[in-house]
PDB file of C-alpha atoms in Angstrom:
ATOM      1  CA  UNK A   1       0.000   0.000   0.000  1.00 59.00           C
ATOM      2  CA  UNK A   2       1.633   3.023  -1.233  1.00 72.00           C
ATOM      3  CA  UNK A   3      -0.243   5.796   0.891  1.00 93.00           C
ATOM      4  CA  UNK A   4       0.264   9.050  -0.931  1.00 96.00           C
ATOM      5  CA  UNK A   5       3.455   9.462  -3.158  1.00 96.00           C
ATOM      6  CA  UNK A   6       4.699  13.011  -4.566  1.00 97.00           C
ATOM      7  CA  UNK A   7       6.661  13.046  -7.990  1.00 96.00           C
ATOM      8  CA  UNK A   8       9.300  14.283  -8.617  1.00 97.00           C
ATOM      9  CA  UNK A   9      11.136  14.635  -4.737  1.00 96.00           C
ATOM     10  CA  UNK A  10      13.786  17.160  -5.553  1.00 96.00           C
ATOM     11  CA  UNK A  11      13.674  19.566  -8.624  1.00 96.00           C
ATOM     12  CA  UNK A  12      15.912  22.852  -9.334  1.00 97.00           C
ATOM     13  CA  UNK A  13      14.495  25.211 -11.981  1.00 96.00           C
ATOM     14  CA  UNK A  14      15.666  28.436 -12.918  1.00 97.00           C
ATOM     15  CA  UNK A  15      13.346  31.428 -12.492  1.00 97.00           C
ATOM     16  CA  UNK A  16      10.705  32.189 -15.465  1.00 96.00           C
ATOM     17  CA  UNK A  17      10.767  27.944 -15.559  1.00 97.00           C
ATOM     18  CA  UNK A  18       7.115  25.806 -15.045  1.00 96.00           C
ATOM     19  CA  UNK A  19       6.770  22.695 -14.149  1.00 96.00           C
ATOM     20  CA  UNK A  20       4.108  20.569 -12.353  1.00 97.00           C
ATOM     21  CA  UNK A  21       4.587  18.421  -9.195  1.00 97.00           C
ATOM     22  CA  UNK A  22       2.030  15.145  -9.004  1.00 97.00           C
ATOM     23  CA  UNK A  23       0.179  13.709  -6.286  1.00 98.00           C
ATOM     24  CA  UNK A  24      -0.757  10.111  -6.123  1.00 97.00           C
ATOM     25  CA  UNK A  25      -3.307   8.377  -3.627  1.00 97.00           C
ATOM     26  CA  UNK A  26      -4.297   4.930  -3.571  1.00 96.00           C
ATOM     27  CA  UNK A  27      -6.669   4.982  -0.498  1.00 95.00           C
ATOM     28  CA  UNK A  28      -9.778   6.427  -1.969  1.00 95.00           C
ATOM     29  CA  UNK A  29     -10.089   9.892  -0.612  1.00 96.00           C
ATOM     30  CA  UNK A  30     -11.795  12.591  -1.597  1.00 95.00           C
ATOM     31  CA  UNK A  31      -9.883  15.431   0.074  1.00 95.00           C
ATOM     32  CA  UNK A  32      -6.315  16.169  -1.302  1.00 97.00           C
ATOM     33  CA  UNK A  33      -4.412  19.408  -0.256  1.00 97.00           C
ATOM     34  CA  UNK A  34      -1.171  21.037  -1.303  1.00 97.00           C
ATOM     35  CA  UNK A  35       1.064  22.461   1.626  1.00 96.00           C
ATOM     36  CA  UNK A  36       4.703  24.745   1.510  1.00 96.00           C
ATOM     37  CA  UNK A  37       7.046  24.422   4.147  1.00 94.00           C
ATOM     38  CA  UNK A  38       9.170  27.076   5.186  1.00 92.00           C
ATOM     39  CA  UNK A  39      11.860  27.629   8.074  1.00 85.00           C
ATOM     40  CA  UNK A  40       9.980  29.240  10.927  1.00 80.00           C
ATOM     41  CA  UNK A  41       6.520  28.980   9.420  1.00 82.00           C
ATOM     42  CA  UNK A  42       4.836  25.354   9.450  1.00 84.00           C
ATOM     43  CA  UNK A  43       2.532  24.232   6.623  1.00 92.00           C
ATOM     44  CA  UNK A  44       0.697  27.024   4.544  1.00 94.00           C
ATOM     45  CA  UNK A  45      -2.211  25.864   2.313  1.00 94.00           C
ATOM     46  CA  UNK A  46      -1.821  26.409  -1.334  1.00 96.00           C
ATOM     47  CA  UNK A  47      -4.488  24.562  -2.498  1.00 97.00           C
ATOM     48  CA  UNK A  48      -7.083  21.656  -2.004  1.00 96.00           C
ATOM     49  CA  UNK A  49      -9.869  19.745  -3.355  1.00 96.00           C
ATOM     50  CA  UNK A  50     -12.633  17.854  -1.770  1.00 95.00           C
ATOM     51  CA  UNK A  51     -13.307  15.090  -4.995  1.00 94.00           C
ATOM     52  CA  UNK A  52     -12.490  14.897  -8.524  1.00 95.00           C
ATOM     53  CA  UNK A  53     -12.763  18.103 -10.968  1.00 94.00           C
ATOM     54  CA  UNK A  54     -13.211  20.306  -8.065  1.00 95.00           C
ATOM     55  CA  UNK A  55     -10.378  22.684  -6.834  1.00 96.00           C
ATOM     56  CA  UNK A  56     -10.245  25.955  -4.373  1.00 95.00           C
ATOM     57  CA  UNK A  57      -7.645  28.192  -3.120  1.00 95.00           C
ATOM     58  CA  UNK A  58      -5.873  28.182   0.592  1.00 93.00           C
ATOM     59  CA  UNK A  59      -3.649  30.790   2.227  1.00 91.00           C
ATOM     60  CA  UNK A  60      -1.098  31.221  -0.343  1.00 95.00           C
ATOM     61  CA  UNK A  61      -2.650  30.381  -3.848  1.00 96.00           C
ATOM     62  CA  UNK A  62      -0.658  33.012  -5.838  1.00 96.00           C
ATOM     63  CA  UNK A  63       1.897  31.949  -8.822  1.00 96.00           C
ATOM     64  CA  UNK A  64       0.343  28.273  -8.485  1.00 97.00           C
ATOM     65  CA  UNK A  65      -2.470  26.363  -9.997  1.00 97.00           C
ATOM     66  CA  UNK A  66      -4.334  22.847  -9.196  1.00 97.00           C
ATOM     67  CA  UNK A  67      -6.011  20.170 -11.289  1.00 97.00           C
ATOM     68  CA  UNK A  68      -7.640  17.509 -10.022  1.00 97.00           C
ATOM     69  CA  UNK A  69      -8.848  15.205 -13.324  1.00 95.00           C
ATOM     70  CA  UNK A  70      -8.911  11.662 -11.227  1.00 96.00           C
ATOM     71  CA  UNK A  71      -9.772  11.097  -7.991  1.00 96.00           C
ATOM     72  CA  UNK A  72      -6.439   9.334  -7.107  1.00 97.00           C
ATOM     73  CA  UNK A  73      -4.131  12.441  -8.384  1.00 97.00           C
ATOM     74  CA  UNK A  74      -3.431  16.094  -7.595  1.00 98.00           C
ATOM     75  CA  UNK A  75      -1.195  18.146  -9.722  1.00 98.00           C
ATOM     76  CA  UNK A  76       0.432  20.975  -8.698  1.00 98.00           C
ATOM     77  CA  UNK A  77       1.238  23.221 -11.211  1.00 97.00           C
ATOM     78  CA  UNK A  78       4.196  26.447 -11.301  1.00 96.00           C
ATOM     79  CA  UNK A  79       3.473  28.677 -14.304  1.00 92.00           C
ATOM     80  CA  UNK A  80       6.915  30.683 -14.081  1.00 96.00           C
ATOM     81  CA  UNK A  81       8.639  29.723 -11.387  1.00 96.00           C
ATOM     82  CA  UNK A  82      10.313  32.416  -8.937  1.00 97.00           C
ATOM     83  CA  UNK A  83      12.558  32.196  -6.753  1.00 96.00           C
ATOM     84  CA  UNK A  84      10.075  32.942  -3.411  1.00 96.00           C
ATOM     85  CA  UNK A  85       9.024  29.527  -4.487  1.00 97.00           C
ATOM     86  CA  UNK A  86      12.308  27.655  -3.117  1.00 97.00           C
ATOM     87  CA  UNK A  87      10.381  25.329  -0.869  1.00 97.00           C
ATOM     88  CA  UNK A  88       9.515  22.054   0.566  1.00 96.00           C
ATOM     89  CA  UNK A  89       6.326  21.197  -0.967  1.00 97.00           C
ATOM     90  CA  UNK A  90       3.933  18.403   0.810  1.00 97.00           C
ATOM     91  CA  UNK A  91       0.742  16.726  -0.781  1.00 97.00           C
ATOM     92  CA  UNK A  92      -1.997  15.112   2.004  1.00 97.00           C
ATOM     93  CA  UNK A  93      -4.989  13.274   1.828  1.00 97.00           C
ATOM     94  CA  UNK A  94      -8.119  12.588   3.913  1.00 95.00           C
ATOM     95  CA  UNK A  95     -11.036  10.764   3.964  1.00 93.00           C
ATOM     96  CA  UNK A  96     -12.622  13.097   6.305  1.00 92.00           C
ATOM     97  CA  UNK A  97     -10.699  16.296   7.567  1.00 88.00           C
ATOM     98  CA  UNK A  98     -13.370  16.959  10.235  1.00 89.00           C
ATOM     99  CA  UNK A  99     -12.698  13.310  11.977  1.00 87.00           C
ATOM    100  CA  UNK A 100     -10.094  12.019  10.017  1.00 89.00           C
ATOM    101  CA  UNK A 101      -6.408  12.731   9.622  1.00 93.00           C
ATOM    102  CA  UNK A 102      -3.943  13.798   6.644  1.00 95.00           C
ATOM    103  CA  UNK A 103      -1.447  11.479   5.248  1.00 96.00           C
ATOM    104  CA  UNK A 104       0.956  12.828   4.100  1.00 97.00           C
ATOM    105  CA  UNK A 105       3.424  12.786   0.772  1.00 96.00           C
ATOM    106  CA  UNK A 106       7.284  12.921   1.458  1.00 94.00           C
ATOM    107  CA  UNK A 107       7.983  15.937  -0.084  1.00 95.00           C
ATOM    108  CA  UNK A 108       9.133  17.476  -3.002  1.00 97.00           C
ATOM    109  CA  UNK A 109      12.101  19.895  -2.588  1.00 96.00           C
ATOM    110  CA  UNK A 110      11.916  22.535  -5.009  1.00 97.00           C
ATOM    111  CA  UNK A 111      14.708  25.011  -5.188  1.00 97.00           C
ATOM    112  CA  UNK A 112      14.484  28.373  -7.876  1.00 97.00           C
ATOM    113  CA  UNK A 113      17.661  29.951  -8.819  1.00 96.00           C
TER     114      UNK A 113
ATOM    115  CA  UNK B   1      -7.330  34.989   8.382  1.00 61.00           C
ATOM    116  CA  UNK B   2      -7.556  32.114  10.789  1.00 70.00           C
ATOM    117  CA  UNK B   3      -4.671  32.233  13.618  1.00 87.00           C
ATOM    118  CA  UNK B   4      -3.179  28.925  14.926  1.00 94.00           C
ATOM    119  CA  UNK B   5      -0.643  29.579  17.493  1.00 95.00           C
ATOM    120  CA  UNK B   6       2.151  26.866  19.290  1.00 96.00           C
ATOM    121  CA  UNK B   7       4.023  27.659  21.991  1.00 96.00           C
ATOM    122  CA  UNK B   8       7.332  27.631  22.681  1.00 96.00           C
ATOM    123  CA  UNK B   9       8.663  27.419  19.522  1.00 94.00           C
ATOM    124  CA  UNK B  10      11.282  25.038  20.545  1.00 95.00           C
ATOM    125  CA  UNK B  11      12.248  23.239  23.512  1.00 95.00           C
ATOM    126  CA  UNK B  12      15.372  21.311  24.586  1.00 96.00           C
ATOM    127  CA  UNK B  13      14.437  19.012  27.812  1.00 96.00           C
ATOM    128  CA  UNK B  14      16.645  16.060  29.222  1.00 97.00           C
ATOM    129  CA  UNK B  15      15.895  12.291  28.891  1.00 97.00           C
ATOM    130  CA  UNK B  16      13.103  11.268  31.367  1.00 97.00           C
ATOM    131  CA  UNK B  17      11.627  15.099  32.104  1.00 96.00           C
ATOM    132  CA  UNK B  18       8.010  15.588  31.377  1.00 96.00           C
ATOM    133  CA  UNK B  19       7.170  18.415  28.986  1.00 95.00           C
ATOM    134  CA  UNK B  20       3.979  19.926  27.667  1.00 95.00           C
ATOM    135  CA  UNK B  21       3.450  22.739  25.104  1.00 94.00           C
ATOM    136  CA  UNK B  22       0.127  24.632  23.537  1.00 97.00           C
ATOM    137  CA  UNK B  23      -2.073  25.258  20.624  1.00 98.00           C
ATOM    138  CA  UNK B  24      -3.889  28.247  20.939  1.00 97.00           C
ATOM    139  CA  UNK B  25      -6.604  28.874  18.003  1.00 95.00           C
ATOM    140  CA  UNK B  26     -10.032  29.947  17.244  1.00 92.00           C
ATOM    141  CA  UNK B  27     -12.804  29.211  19.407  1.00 87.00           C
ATOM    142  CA  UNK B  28     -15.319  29.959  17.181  1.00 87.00           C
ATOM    143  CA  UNK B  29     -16.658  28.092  14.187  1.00 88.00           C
ATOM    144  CA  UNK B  30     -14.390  24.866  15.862  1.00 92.00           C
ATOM    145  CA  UNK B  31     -14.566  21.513  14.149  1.00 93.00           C
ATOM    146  CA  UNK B  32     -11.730  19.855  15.285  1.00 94.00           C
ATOM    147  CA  UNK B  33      -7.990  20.384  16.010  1.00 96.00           C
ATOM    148  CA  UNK B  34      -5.367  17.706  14.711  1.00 96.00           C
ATOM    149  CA  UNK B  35      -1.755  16.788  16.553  1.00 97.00           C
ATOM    150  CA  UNK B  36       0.614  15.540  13.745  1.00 97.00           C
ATOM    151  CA  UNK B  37       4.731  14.588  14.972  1.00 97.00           C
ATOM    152  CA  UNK B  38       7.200  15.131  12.279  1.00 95.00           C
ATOM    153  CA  UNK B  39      10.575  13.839  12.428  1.00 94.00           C
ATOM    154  CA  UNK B  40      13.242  15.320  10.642  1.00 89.00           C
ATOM    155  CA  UNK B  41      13.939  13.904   7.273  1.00 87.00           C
ATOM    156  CA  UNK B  42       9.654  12.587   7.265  1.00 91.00           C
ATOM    157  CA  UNK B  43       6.740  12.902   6.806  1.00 92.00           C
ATOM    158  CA  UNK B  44       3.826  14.512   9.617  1.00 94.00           C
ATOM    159  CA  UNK B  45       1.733  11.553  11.012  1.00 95.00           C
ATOM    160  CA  UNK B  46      -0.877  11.879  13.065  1.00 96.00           C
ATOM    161  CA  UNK B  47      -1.315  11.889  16.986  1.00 97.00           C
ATOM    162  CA  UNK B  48      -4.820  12.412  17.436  1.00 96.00           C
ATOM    163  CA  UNK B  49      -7.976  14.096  15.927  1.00 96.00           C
ATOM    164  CA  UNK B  50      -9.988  15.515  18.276  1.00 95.00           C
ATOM    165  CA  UNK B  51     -13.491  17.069  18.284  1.00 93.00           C
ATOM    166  CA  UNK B  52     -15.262  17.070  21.362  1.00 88.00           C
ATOM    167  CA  UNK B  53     -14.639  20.058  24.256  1.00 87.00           C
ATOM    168  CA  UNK B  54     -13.327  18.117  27.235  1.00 87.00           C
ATOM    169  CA  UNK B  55     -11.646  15.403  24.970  1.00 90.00           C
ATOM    170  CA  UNK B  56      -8.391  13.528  26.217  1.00 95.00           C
ATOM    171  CA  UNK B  57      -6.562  11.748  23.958  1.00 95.00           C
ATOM    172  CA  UNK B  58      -3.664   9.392  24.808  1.00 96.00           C
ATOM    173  CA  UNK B  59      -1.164   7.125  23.206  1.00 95.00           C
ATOM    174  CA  UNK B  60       1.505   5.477  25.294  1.00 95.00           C
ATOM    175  CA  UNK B  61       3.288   8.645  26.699  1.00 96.00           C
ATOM    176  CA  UNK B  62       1.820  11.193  24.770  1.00 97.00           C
ATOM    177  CA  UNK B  63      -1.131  12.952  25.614  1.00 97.00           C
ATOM    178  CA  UNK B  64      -3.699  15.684  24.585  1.00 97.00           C
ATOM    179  CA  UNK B  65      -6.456  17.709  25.923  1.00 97.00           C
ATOM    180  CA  UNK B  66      -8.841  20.098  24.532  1.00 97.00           C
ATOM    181  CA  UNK B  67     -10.797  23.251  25.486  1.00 96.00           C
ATOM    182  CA  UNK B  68     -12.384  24.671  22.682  1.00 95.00           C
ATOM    183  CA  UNK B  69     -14.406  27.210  24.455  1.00 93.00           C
ATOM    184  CA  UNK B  70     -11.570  29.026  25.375  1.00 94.00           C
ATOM    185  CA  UNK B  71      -9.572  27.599  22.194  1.00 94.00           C
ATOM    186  CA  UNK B  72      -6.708  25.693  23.432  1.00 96.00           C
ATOM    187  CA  UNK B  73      -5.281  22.141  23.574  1.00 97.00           C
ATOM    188  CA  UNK B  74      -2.054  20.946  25.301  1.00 97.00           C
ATOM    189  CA  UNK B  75      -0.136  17.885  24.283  1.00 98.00           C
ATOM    190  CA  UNK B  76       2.140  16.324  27.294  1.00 97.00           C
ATOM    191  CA  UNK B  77       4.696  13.819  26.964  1.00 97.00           C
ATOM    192  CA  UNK B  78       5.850  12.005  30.262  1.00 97.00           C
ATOM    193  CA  UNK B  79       9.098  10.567  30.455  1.00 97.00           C
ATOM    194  CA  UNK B  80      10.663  12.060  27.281  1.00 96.00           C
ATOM    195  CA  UNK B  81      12.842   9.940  25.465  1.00 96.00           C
ATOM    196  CA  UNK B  82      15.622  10.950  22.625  1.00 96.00           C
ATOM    197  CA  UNK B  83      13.134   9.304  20.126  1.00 95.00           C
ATOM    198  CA  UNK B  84      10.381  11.837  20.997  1.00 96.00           C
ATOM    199  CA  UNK B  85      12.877  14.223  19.358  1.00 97.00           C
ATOM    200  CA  UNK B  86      10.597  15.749  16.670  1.00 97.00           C
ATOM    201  CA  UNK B  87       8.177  18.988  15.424  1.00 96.00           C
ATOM    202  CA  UNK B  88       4.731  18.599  16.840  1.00 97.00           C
ATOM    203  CA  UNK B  89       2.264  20.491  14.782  1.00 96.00           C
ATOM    204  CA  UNK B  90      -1.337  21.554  15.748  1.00 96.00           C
ATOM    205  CA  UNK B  91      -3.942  21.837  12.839  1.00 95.00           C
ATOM    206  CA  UNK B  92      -7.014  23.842  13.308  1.00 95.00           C
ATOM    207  CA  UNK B  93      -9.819  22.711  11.256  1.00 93.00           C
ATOM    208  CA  UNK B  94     -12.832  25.310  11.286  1.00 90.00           C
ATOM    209  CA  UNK B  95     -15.233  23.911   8.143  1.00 86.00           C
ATOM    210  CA  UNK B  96     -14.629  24.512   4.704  1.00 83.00           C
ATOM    211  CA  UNK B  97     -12.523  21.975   4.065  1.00 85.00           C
ATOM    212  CA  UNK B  98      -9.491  23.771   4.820  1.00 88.00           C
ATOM    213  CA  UNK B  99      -6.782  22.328   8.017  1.00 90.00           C
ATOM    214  CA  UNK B 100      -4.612  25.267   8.882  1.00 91.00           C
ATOM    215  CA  UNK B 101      -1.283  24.896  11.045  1.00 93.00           C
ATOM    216  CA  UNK B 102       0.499  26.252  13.313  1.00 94.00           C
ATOM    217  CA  UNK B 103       4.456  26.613  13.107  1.00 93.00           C
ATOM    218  CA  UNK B 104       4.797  24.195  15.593  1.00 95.00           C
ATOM    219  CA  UNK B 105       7.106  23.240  18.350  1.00 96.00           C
ATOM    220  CA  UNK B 106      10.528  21.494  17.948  1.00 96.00           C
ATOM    221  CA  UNK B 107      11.412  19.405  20.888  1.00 97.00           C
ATOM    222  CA  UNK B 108      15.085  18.033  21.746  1.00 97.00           C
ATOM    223  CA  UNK B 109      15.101  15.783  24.250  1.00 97.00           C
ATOM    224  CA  UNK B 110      18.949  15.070  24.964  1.00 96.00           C
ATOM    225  CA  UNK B 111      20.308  11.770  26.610  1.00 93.00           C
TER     226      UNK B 111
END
């Protein structure tokens, strides 16, 4: 059982760049979120979706966009990358975030130069 | 803008002390608030979910309560041990599908 697996885990761009980081769960869920990490400042919502074709923003939507086309996967998407994007970048799913918890992705360290 | 705050923001204790530390966030519109541990080098797994005012939680030496009238909830550890070494993250979630974190604290418990 795979759990929730984030392609690719390291990627270094230069700024102006796109690219698109993928989600993957196998456990059925209908909530998926993307999450940054940064020194000093926890997990800030990007974006999330509560079930297939439906997407919304969270804290810090700017400069990054969502798709959600199957249930199982959630792309994240950098149009032109900069470099206030240099992050650690975590995908979680849930069944239920009211009584349920988020599983969480291993990462995906994205640097900008 | 929903606020969820952890205190300290780190905290360096010695093998076998017992430690607490705080998640202050919203008391209204309260749903439930998540504890997740995250070791360095992994990913956050979850502690507890919990929903109801009142609520204690507890796995082995880890613990949690919950006030969410006056939107709190503490999570003790008794008898820390160098593998407790970790972040411990507080998630507040108030309805619309959205969890929201706090910065969380980073414990070091030293042998």
């Amino acid at each position: 059982n795979a759990g929730v697996t984030q392609t690719p885990k390291f990627r270094v761009l230069k700024t102006g760049q796109s690219m698109t980081l993928l989600c993957a769960q196998d456990m059925n869920h209908e909530y998926m979120y993307w999450y940054r990490q940064d020194p000093g400042m926890g997990l800030r919502l990007i974006h999330y979706s509560v079930g297939e074709g439906t997407t919304a923003k969270g804290e810090v939507p700017d400069g990054y966009n969502v798709s959600r086309l199957k249930k199982q996967n959630f792309l994240l998407g950098l149009e032109s990358a900069a470099p206030s994007q240099t992050s650690v970048y975590f995908c979680a799913s849930s069944w239920d975030p009211y009584t349920g918890e988020l599983f969480f992705g291993e990462g995906s360290r994205l640097t900008v130069l | 803008i929903l606020n969820v705050e952890q205190s300290p923001q780190s905290l360096h204790v010695q093998e076998g002390d017992s430690t607490n530390f705080t998640c202050s966030f919203p008391s209204s519109n309260f749903y439930a608030l998540h504890w997740y541990r995250w070791e360095t080098a992994k990913s956050p797994e979850a502690l507890f979910v919990m929903t109801l005012n009142g609520d204690e939680k507890k796995k082995g030496r880890i613990s949690a309560t919950l006030n969410t009238k006056e939107g709190y909830s503490y999570l003790y550890i008794k008898g820390s041990q160098p593998e407790d070494s970790a972040t411990y993250l507080c998630a507040f979630y108030g309805g619309y599908n959205k969890l929201i974190f706090g910065a969380g604290t980073r414990l070091a418990v030293h042998p």
